[in-house]
Short mmCIF file of C-alpha atoms in Angstrom, two decimals:
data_model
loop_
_atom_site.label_atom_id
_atom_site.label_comp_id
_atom_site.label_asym_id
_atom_site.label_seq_id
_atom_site.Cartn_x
_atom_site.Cartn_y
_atom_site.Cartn_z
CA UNK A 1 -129.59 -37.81 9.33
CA UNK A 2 -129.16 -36.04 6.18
CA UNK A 3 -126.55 -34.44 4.74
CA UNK A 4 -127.40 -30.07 4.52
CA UNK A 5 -128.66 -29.12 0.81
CA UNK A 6 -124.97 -27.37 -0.34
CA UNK A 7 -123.31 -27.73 -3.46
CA UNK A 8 -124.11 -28.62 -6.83
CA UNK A 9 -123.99 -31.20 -9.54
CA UNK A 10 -121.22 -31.09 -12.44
CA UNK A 11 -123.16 -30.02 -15.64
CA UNK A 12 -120.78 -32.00 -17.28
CA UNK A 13 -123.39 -34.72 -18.76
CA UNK A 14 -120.57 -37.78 -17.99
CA UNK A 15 -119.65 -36.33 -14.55
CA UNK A 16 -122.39 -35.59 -12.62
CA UNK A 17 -120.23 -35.10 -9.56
CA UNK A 18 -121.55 -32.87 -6.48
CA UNK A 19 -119.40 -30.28 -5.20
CA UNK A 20 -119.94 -28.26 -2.33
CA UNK A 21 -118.24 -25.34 -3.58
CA UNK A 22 -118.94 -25.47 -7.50
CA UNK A 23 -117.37 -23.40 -10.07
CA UNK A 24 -119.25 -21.21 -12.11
CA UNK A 25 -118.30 -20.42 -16.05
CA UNK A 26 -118.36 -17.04 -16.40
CA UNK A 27 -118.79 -17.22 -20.12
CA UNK A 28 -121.46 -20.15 -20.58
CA UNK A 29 -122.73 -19.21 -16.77
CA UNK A 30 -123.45 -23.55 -16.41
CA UNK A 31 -121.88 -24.92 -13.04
CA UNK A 32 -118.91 -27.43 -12.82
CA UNK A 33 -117.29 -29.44 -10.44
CA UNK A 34 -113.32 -28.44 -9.98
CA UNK A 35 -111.87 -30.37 -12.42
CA UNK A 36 -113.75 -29.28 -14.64
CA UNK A 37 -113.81 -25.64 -13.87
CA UNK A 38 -111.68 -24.49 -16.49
CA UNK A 39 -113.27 -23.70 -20.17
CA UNK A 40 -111.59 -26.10 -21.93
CA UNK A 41 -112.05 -28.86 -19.52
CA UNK A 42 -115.76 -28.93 -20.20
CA UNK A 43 -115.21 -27.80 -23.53
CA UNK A 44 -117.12 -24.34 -23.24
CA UNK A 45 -119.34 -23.42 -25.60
CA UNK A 46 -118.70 -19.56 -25.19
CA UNK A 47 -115.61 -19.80 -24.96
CA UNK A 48 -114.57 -19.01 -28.79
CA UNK A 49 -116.54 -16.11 -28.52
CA UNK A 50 -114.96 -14.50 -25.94
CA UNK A 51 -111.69 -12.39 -26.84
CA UNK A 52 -110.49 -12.29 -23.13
CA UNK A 53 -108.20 -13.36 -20.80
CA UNK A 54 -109.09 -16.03 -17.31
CA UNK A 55 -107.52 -16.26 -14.34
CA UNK A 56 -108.84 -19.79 -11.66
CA UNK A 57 -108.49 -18.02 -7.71
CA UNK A 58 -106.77 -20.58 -5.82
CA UNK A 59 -108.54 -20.09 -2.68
CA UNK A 60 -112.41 -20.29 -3.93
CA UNK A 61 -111.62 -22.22 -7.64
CA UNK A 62 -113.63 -19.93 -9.17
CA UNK A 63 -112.66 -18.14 -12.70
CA UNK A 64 -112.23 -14.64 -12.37
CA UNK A 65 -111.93 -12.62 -15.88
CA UNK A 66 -109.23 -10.21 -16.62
CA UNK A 67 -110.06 -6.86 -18.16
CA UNK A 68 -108.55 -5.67 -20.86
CA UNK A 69 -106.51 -2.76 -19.08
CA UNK A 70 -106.25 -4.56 -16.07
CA UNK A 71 -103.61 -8.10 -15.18
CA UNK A 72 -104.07 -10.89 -13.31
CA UNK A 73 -102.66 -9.83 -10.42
CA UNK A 74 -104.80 -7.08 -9.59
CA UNK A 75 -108.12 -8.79 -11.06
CA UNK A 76 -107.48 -11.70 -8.63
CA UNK A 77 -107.20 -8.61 -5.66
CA UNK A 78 -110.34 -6.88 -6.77
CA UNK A 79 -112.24 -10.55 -6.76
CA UNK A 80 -114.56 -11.01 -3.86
CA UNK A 81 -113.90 -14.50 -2.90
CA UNK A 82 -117.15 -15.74 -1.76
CA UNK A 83 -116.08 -18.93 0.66
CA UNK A 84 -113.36 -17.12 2.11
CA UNK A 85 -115.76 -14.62 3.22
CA UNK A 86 -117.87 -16.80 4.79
CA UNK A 87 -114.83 -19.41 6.34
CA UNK A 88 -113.26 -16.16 7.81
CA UNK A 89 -116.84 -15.42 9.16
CA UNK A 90 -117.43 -19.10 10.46
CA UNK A 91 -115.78 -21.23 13.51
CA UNK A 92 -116.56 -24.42 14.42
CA UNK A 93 -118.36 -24.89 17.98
CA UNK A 94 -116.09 -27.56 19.16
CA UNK A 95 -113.54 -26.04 20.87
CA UNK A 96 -109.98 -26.58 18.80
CA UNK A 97 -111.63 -27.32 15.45
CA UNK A 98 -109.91 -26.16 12.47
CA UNK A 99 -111.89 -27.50 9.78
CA UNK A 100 -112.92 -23.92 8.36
CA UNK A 101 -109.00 -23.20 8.59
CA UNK A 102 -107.64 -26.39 6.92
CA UNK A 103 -110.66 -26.97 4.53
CA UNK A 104 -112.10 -23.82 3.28
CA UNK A 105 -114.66 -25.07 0.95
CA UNK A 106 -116.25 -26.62 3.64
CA UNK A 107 -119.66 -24.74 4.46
CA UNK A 108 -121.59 -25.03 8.09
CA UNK A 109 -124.16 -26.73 9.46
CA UNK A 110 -126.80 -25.37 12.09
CA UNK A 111 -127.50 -27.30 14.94
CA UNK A 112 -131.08 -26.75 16.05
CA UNK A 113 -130.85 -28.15 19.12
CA UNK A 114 -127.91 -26.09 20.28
CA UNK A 115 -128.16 -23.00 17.92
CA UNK A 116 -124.55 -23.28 17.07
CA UNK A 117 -122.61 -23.69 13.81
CA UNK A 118 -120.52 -26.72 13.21
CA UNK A 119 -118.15 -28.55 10.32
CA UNK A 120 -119.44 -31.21 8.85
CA UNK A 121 -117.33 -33.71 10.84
CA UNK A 122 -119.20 -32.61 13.75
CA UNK A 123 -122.41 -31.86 12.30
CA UNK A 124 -124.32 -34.60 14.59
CA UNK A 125 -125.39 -33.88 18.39
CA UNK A 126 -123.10 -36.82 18.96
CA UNK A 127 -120.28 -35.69 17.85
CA UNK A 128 -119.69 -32.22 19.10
CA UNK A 129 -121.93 -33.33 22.47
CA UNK A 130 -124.77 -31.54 21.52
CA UNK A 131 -125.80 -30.48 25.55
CA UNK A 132 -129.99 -31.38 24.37
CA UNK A 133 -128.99 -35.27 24.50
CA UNK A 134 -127.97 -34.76 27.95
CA UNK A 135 -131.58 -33.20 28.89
CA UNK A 136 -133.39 -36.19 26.58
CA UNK A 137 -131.11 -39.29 29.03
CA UNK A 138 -131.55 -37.15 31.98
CA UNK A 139 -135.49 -37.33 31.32
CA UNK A 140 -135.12 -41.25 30.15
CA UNK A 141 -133.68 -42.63 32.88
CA UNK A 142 -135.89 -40.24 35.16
CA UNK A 143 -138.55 -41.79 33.43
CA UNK A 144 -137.05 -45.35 33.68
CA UNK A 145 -136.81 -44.86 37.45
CA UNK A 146 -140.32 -43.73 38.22
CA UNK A 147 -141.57 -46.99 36.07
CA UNK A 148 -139.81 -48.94 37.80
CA UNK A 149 -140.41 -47.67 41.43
CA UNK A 150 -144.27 -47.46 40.08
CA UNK A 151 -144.52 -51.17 40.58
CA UNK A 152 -144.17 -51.07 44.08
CA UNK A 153 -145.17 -47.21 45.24
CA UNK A 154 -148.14 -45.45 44.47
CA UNK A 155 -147.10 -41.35 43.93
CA UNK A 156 -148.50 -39.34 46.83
CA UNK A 157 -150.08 -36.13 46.96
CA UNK A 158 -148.41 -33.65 49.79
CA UNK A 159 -151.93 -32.19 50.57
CA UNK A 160 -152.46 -35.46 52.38
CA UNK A 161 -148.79 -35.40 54.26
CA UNK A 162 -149.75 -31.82 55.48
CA UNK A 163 -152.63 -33.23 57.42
CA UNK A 164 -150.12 -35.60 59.04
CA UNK A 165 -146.54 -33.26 59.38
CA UNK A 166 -146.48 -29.98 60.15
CA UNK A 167 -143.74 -29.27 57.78
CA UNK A 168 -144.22 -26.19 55.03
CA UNK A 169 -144.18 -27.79 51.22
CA UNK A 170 -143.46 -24.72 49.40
CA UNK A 171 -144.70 -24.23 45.67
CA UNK A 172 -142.27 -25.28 42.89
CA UNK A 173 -139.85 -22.62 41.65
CA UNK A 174 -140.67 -20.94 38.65
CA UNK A 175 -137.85 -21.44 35.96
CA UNK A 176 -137.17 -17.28 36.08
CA UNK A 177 -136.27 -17.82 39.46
CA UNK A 178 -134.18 -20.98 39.72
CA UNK A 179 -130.65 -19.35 39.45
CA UNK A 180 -131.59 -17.09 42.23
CA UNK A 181 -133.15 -19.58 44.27
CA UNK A 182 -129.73 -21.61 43.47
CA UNK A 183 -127.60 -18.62 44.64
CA UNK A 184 -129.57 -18.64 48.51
CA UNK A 185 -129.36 -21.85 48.22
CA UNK A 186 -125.77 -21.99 48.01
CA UNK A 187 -124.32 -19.65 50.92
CA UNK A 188 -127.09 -21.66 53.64
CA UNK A 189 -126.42 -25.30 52.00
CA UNK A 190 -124.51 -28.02 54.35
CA UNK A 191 -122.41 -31.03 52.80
CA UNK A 192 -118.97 -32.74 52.73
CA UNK A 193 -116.24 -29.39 51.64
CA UNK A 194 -114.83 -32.21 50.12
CA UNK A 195 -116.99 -32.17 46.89
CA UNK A 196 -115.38 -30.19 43.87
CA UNK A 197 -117.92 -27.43 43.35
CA UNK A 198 -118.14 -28.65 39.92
CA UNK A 199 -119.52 -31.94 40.91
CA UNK A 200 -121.91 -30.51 43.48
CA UNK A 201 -125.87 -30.76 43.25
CA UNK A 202 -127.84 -28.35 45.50
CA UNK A 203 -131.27 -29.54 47.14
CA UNK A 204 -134.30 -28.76 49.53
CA UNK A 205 -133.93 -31.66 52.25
CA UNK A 206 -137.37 -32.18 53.82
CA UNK A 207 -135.98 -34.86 57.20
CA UNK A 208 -137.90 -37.62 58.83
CA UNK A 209 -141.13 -36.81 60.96
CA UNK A 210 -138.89 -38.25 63.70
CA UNK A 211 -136.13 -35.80 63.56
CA UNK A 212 -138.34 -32.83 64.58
CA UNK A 213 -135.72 -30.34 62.58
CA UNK A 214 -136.59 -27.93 59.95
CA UNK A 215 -135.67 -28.07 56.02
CA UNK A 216 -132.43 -27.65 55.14
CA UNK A 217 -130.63 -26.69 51.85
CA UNK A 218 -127.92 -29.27 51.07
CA UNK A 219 -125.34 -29.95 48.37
CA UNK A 220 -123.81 -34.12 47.30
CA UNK A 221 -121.70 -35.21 45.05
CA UNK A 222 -124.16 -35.50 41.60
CA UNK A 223 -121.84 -38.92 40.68
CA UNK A 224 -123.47 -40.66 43.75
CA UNK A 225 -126.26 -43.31 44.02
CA UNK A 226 -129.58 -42.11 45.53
CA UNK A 227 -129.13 -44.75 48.06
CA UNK A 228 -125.67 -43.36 49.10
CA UNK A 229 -127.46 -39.74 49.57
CA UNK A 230 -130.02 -41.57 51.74
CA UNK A 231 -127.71 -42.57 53.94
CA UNK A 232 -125.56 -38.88 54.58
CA UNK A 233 -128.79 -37.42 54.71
CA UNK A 234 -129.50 -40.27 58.04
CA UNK A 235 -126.21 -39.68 59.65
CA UNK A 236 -126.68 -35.52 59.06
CA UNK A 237 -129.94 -36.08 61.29
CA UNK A 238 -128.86 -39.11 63.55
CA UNK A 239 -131.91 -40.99 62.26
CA UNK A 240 -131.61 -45.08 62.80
CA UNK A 241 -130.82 -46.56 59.46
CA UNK A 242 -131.31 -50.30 59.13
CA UNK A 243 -132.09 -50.41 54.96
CA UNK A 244 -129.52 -52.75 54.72
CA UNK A 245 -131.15 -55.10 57.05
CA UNK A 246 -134.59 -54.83 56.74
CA UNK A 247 -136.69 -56.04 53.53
CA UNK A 248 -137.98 -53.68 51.49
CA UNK A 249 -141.88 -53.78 52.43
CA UNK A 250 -140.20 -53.49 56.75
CA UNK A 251 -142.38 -50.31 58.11
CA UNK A 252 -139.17 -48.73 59.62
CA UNK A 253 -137.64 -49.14 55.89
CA UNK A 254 -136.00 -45.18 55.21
CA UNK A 255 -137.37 -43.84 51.81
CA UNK A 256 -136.20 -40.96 49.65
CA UNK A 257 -139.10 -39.17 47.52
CA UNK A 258 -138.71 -36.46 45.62
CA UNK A 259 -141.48 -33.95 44.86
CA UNK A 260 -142.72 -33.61 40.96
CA UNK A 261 -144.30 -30.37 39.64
CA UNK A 262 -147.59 -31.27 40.66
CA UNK A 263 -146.64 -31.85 44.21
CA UNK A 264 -146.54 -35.50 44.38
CA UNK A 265 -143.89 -37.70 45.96
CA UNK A 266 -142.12 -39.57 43.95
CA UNK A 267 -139.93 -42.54 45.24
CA UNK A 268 -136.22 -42.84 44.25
CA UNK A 269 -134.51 -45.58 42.82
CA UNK A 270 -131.44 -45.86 45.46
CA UNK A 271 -129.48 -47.23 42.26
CA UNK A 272 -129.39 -44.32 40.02
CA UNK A 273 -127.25 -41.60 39.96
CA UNK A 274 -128.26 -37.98 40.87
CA UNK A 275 -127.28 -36.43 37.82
CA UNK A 276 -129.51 -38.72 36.43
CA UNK A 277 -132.42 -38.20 37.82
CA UNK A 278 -132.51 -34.95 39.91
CA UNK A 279 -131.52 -30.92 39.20
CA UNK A 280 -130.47 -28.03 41.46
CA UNK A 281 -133.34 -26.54 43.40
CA UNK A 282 -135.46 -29.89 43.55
CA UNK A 283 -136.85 -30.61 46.49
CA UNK A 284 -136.72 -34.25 48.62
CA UNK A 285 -137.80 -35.61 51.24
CA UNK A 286 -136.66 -38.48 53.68
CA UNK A 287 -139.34 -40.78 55.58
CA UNK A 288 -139.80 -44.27 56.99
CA UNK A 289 -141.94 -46.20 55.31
CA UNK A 290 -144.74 -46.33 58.49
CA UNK A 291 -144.70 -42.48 58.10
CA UNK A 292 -146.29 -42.07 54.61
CA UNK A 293 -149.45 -41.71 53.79
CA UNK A 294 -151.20 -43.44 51.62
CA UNK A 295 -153.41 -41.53 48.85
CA UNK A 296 -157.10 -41.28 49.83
#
């Protein structure tokens, strides 16, 4: 990544330094890095000329000229000190930074993928954990999963599970509706009141053909495994569950599938996590193997 364009180059010919918050010569109007702010430190060409008096402002480094019926101190007061202006104006979006405060020549940087301003220790996503990387691995491993599950499941459309259940597949929710889908969701959703409600995922639970019971909203714990979820969602319907003797190919086999935007099933990896892979308001479903039909 590359640094943001700030600052400027000494004009100094054997310096050459860049400065982020340069100094400007008010008499030869060139630009200088801070040690060499000062007239005679970069041996001004002006400054012979000029039959006044300079002040440096300790806070921005920048020379501020003294009238002739005026003093320093109240030169230095009427001064509008540019990058204390801006520092007073800026805070870093990590919560407890104090960059602006301790460094004040220190200018932001935008982060596009938050739209937040940050110091330049904590300019990169990774550092002040930008929340897009968490959407880009969500996605990955989603992505990661379906490959993998690809290999041995072919994604089913739920046009031809309708001619075989009677159970109602509902549209997906539109994104303008999700939080109030979420909120319903929430007061008629079963699960364990042992899950923090910070840790808690809420989803549509579509139950075995067997079960002959209606879709229910339910929340888990989003740090469990898919194949953990398989099983509470088994025991919540008293559905036989013999996964963990039966090979993987075994007609009676249980099978979690979640449905994509275009309304196919999509098997779950029983290793991944649900954070990883799922979001509030998706909707799964739970079938033996023998149950589900294959695409026409």
């Amino acid at each position: 990544m590359e640094l943001p364009n700030v600052g400027k180059h000494c004009s100094l010919s054997n310096c050459q330094t860049l400065d982020f918050l340069p100094i400007t010569c008010p008499f030869c109007q060139k630009t200088f890095c801070g040690p060499h702010g000062l007239p005679k430190d970069h041996d001004c060409s002006e400054w012979s000329q000029v039959d006044r008096r300079v002040v440096q402002c300790n806070t921005c480094q920048n020379m501020v000229l003294v009238p002739e019926k005026s003093n320093v101190e109240q030169a230095l007061k009427d001064h509008i000190c540019k990058p204390l202006e801006q520092t007073k104006k800026k805070k870093c979006g990590v919560t407890g930074c104090r960059e602006f405060e301790q460094h004040k020549i220190v200018l932001p940087v935008h982060c596009k993928g938050c739209d937040k301003e940050f110091c330049l220790k904590h300019r990169l996503k990774v550092d002040h954990g930008c929340p897009i990387l968490e959407v880009d691995e969500k996605e990955t491993r989603k992505q990661a999963a379906q490959e993998k599950l690809s290999k041995t499941f072919t994604p089913l459309k739920t046009t031809t599970i309708s001619s075989t259940s009677s159970k109602k597949i509902t549209k997906p929710i539109g994104k303008k509706n999700i939080m109030v889908e979420l909120m319903k969701m929430k007061s008629k959703a079963k699960g364990s009141s042992s899950i923090p409600l910070s840790a808690r995922i809420y989803l549509n639970v579509e139950f075995p053909k067997e079960c002959n019971r209606s879709n229910q909203p339910m929340f888990f714990d989003k740090t469990i495994r898919v194949g953990r979820m398989l099983d509470t969602i088994a025991d919540s319907c008293n559905v036989k569950n013999d996964n963990n003797k039966i090979t993987d190919t075994d007609p009676q086999r249980l099978i979690l599938f979640q449905y994509s935007i275009e309304d196919n099933l999509i098997p779950l990896d029983a290793a991944s996590k649900l954070e990883s892979i799922l979001n509030n308001t998706d909707r799964i479903l739970l079938e033996r193997l023998e149950n589900v039909p294959k695409e026409q």
